[in-house]
Structures are given as structure tokens and as C-alpha cells.
């Protein structure tokens, strides 16, 4: 088993080493590993929002063995520090599950992790990583599954699976989502989570306002007209994590938008930018997770992950 594990880790390292994940100023953008949303993973990413909303996320150990996880919660619009992070270690027995309520945080054993709740009016994302029995070394065993739920004060809900890592598979430099499946869509939450790892073989996730993923957005309308928009850059920041679609379907909470058109139904595509340099002090993301939330401002809401093109 040790021989197989060492060779599996070697394969993962070679994927990272030879995949075009880094970009320099003036060069084409990177390709990212496709996120995993339907099967287990060793690392999961969730979105949360407390801006007149309640949020929680679930972690499930689908294995017969006890496990140890590293829980990281990033606040994009923190006033304490840019993309402020709080983290703690948690334990799960076999086939064990726990729901982390962002307004009443407890560990799986019921104790306080040191922070009882996130501040109202904040939003961000969480990462949960399977780690070794001691230390923070990532264990690449795909036993984690979960879900997350966001309930807005107006009545609608967002529910979705978290995005995980698929270490061996296709990479992508393009994503898309449609916005014609919800009858009376009025508002949107276009969420982009860019990150890097602390070490090869998918170490501790690191995020911040200086870590970015940049795309050239397009909207394809019902008549298959392809309309380009100004470039969009995602970061873990108050203005870079959650955006709106366009002038008709603006962001739910801050009224921002990516495109300056009024198309109400269609497909939004994010493609590799012609020039992806982020400027001095910025670091190109190594992995990207996207979620799209649509709502009518009242009782109907829906959230799903971006579709990655091979």
C-alpha cells in the first residue's frame, strides 16, 4: 500500500509540474483541473454568505475509517484583515457527518473551535481538507462529501454540492453557465474562488486579494449572438469574489455586474484571456471554483457550479 500511495503522489506531482498552471504578464491564461462535484474528494470548497442570510455547510466521511480534517473559513470582506482566515482541526468517525453553522460554529464533537460565529454582513468561502493523523499533510483519499445551504431573509434558498479536486482528469481554461432556467430571474451571485496550494500534491489552500483568476466573459443570447464583455477578475476580496451578470441581472447584494448589456436569458462563458497578467504583486491562481446563484428577489432561488469545458 505504501508503494502505491507513493506512486500516486508522484503522479499528482507530475501533473502539477507539467500542466500549464502558471502565467506571466502578457501570456495566455492557465488551464485548471476540472472541479469534482458529484463524487467524493479529499478537499472540498463551499460558499457562504451572512449578508441578511443564514449559511451552513456539511461534511460527510463516507469511509469506514476515522479521519482528521483541516477546516478553513475565509471572509472575503473582512474589516480585520484582507480575506481573513480562521481555521481549526476536526475529527470524524466512520460514516460520520457534521453541519457547520456559520452563526453558531461548533466542532463535530460539539465544542467551540475558538470562534463561535462569523460576523453578520460578511461572506466568503470554506475549504475542508483531509489531512494526516499528525500535522497538515494532505491525504489524497477521496472520502469527503457534503453540501451547503444559504437561506436569504426574503425567503429563497441556495443549495448546492461543494466543489472538490479531481487530481487525474481533464483540465479546462473555459467555464459556462446558463441563466434561462429560473423563470423570473432578477438577481445573481456569480462566485469565483481562486486559490493556490502551500505545497505540491494539493497542500493547504491559500487565498487572498493578491491571488487572482482572470477571464474574458461572453454572453450568448437566445439567437446565438455572441456578445463580449470586459475582462473579469476574481479574487478573495469584497469586490472580487461575488459579481453580477449584467445590467438586467445584477448582483443580489452589491448591485455589481460583469457585462453592460440587458440580455435576460442566455449563456455566460468565461474563456482564457488573451492577456492574463495580473500586475505587480499579484499571483495567478492554481485552481478555480465557480458557483452561480440566481434568484427572483423573493421566494425562488437556485445555485449550481460552473460547467467546465474539457
XYZ file of C-alpha atoms in Angstrom:
310
model
C 0.000 0.000 0.000
C 2.849 2.379 0.809
C 4.350 1.768 -2.643
C 1.007 2.503 -4.354
C 0.431 5.667 -2.336
C 3.926 6.993 -3.066
C 3.439 6.391 -6.788
C 0.004 8.052 -6.725
C 1.502 11.139 -5.067
C 4.272 11.133 -7.692
C 1.666 11.149 -10.460
C -0.113 14.097 -8.837
C 3.161 15.993 -8.556
C 3.969 15.408 -12.227
C 0.528 16.679 -13.230
C 1.153 19.912 -11.364
C 4.713 20.195 -12.628
C 3.931 19.819 -16.317
C 0.408 21.299 -16.545
C 0.328 24.940 -17.719
C -0.887 26.336 -14.407
C 1.291 29.415 -14.129
C 1.020 32.517 -16.276
C 3.210 35.554 -16.678
C 2.191 39.024 -17.772
C 1.253 39.131 -21.434
C 0.897 35.343 -21.770
C -2.231 33.205 -22.209
C -4.010 32.210 -19.021
C -3.640 28.819 -17.372
C -5.670 25.650 -17.552
C -7.227 24.431 -14.317
C -8.042 20.921 -13.160
C -11.778 20.268 -13.501
C -13.614 20.539 -10.165
C -15.344 17.416 -8.837
C -18.954 17.926 -7.694
C -20.657 14.517 -7.980
C -18.204 12.191 -6.225
C -16.061 12.172 -3.123
C -12.874 14.210 -2.851
C -10.084 14.848 -0.369
C -10.590 18.614 -0.479
C -13.937 20.469 -0.669
C -14.819 24.123 -1.287
C -18.049 25.812 -0.148
C -19.543 29.312 -0.494
C -21.178 31.050 2.491
C -22.948 34.407 2.963
C -24.249 36.202 6.081
C -25.479 39.382 4.369
C -29.090 39.089 5.585
C -28.681 35.368 5.023
C -28.013 32.268 7.111
C -25.363 29.815 5.931
C -24.203 26.330 6.800
C -22.073 23.628 5.184
C -21.986 19.876 5.718
C -19.028 17.481 5.742
C -19.545 13.721 5.466
C -16.932 10.998 5.890
C -18.031 8.247 3.502
C -15.317 5.814 4.606
C -15.098 3.044 7.178
C -12.124 4.706 8.871
C -11.840 7.628 11.280
C -10.420 10.747 9.636
C -8.916 14.114 10.522
C -9.714 17.296 8.572
C -8.454 20.856 8.365
C -11.339 23.356 8.216
C -10.532 26.823 6.821
C -13.060 29.660 6.674
C -12.140 32.723 4.593
C -14.007 36.049 4.946
C -13.777 37.980 1.669
C -14.999 41.326 3.044
C -13.411 41.175 6.496
C -12.571 44.553 8.059
C -9.910 42.907 10.253
C -7.577 41.604 7.526
C -7.849 41.064 3.732
C -9.505 37.673 3.143
C -9.234 36.913 6.856
C -8.858 33.202 7.621
C -9.878 31.228 10.693
C -9.087 27.529 10.849
C -9.261 24.510 13.115
C -8.778 20.724 13.109
C -11.759 18.391 13.398
C -12.231 14.638 13.766
C -14.786 12.295 12.160
C -15.543 8.667 12.881
C -16.549 6.256 10.104
C -19.624 7.352 8.121
C -19.828 10.439 10.326
C -21.296 13.807 9.318
C -21.416 17.320 10.753
C -23.068 20.611 9.781
C -21.093 23.793 10.408
C -23.462 26.712 11.054
C -21.652 29.964 10.357
C -23.722 31.759 13.017
C -23.102 29.079 15.658
C -19.851 27.280 14.927
C -19.098 24.029 16.729
C -16.756 21.159 16.001
C -18.017 17.663 15.247
C -17.628 16.804 18.961
C -19.808 19.778 19.937
C -17.060 22.011 21.307
C -16.223 25.559 20.234
C -13.416 25.849 17.654
C -12.369 29.164 19.241
C -14.676 31.268 17.082
C -18.381 30.904 17.840
C -19.722 32.727 14.782
C -18.792 34.808 11.763
C -19.782 38.477 11.777
C -23.115 39.450 10.252
C -22.778 41.192 6.902
C -19.802 39.082 5.845
C -19.364 36.481 3.108
C -16.657 34.176 1.832
C -15.804 30.537 1.292
C -14.719 27.499 3.288
C -12.225 24.745 2.484
C -12.115 21.327 4.147
C -9.036 19.139 3.553
C -8.375 15.550 4.579
C -5.066 15.502 6.473
C -2.758 13.001 8.147
C -3.094 11.903 11.764
C -0.441 14.433 12.726
C 0.485 17.691 11.002
C -1.172 19.207 7.940
C -0.066 16.853 5.157
C -2.907 16.319 2.676
C -4.133 12.743 2.314
C -5.368 12.200 -1.246
C -8.113 9.740 -0.343
C -11.484 10.839 -1.847
C -13.703 10.163 1.188
C -15.207 13.643 1.736
C -18.669 14.611 0.525
C -21.004 17.399 1.529
C -23.434 20.179 0.716
C -24.046 23.796 1.609
C -27.177 25.844 2.197
C -27.796 29.597 2.153
C -31.197 30.962 3.251
C -31.954 34.580 2.369
C -34.170 36.682 4.634
C -36.569 37.280 1.729
C -37.379 33.558 1.605
C -35.392 31.927 -1.197
C -32.637 29.364 -0.666
C -29.422 28.343 -2.372
C -28.407 24.673 -2.051
C -25.501 23.010 -3.819
C -22.742 20.439 -3.594
C -19.272 21.755 -2.791
C -16.561 21.526 -5.422
C -13.686 19.127 -4.885
C -10.445 18.164 -6.594
C -10.265 15.641 -9.429
C -6.489 15.043 -9.446
C -6.388 12.912 -12.589
C -8.602 14.067 -15.448
C -9.231 16.852 -17.904
C -8.116 20.407 -17.397
C -10.031 23.419 -18.615
C -9.481 27.086 -19.346
C -13.188 27.784 -20.038
C -16.362 27.718 -17.939
C -20.017 28.462 -18.611
C -23.448 28.612 -17.014
C -26.929 29.395 -18.291
C -29.327 31.903 -16.801
C -32.589 30.942 -18.502
C -33.670 28.060 -16.238
C -35.242 30.202 -13.497
C -38.476 31.821 -14.731
C -38.315 35.246 -13.094
C -34.591 35.735 -12.526
C -33.914 39.231 -11.223
C -30.603 38.933 -9.346
C -27.431 36.865 -9.466
C -24.444 35.740 -7.421
C -21.549 34.879 -9.765
C -18.966 33.427 -7.390
C -15.360 32.736 -8.346
C -12.878 31.217 -5.870
C -9.213 31.367 -6.977
C -6.508 29.778 -4.838
C -3.023 28.348 -4.698
C -1.632 25.490 -2.613
C 1.082 25.761 0.022
C 2.993 22.826 -1.500
C 2.812 20.353 -4.381
C 0.310 17.479 -4.164
C -2.532 19.784 -3.092
C -1.283 21.193 0.207
C -3.072 23.769 2.357
C -5.305 26.094 0.264
C -4.220 29.751 0.270
C -6.417 32.651 -0.891
C -6.293 36.430 -0.771
C -6.864 39.660 -2.705
C -3.478 39.154 -4.407
C -4.365 35.682 -5.824
C -6.447 36.023 -8.965
C -8.201 34.221 -11.812
C -8.872 36.351 -14.889
C -11.264 35.554 -17.753
C -12.718 37.047 -20.915
C -16.519 36.809 -20.481
C -19.052 36.368 -23.302
C -22.840 36.140 -23.304
C -24.600 34.041 -25.937
C -28.214 35.156 -26.309
C -31.260 33.133 -27.411
C -30.461 33.872 -31.082
C -26.894 32.577 -30.627
C -25.385 36.035 -30.890
C -22.022 36.106 -29.144
C -21.515 39.355 -27.191
C -18.202 40.047 -25.493
C -17.772 41.836 -22.168
C -14.885 43.487 -20.381
C -12.472 41.107 -18.652
C -13.477 39.786 -15.233
C -11.020 39.145 -12.414
C -11.911 37.053 -9.371
C -10.110 37.431 -6.031
C -10.907 36.740 -2.381
C -11.962 40.305 -1.648
C -15.068 42.391 -1.014
C -15.364 43.296 -4.712
C -13.776 40.249 -6.355
C -15.458 37.098 -5.008
C -19.133 37.647 -5.895
C -20.253 39.563 -9.006
C -23.432 40.057 -11.048
C -24.225 39.011 -14.621
C -25.279 42.221 -16.400
C -27.448 45.339 -16.181
C -30.637 43.241 -16.110
C -29.489 40.584 -13.626
C -27.178 42.474 -11.286
C -25.572 41.107 -8.155
C -28.068 40.424 -5.364
C -26.262 42.303 -2.613
C -23.967 44.987 -4.061
C -25.518 45.721 -7.498
C -22.274 44.941 -9.361
C -22.239 43.345 -12.827
C -19.802 41.838 -15.324
C -21.442 42.779 -18.656
C -23.024 46.085 -19.639
C -25.914 44.623 -21.647
C -29.538 43.821 -20.815
C -29.871 40.218 -22.019
C -32.249 38.380 -19.676
C -31.755 34.805 -20.969
C -28.705 33.099 -22.361
C -25.368 31.511 -21.545
C -22.400 33.228 -19.951
C -18.964 31.881 -20.878
C -15.651 32.581 -19.202
C -12.725 31.908 -21.528
C -8.945 32.057 -21.317
C -7.976 35.732 -21.622
C -5.705 36.874 -24.434
C -3.536 38.656 -21.872
C -3.761 37.359 -18.325
C -1.022 39.204 -16.440
C -2.346 40.491 -13.143
C 0.197 43.197 -12.464
C 2.818 43.676 -9.737
C 2.220 41.793 -6.513
C -0.475 39.507 -7.948
C -0.243 35.709 -8.185
C -2.035 33.594 -10.792
C -4.374 31.013 -9.223
C -3.517 27.315 -9.478
C -7.118 26.151 -9.035
C -10.503 27.789 -9.638
C -14.015 27.026 -8.370
C -17.120 28.778 -9.729
C -20.725 28.849 -8.477
C -23.758 30.609 -9.990
C -26.727 31.662 -7.879
C -29.942 33.009 -9.444
C -32.974 34.340 -7.593
C -36.141 36.373 -8.105
C -35.602 38.601 -5.072
C -38.394 36.772 -3.265
C -39.213 33.078 -2.966
C -37.267 31.329 -5.735
C -33.529 30.679 -5.788
C -31.122 28.187 -7.334
C -27.368 27.604 -7.146
C -25.030 25.318 -9.065
C -21.376 25.081 -10.032
C -19.932 26.397 -13.283
C -19.704 23.898 -16.137
C -16.085 23.265 -17.130
C -15.294 22.586 -20.775
C -12.650 19.878 -21.471
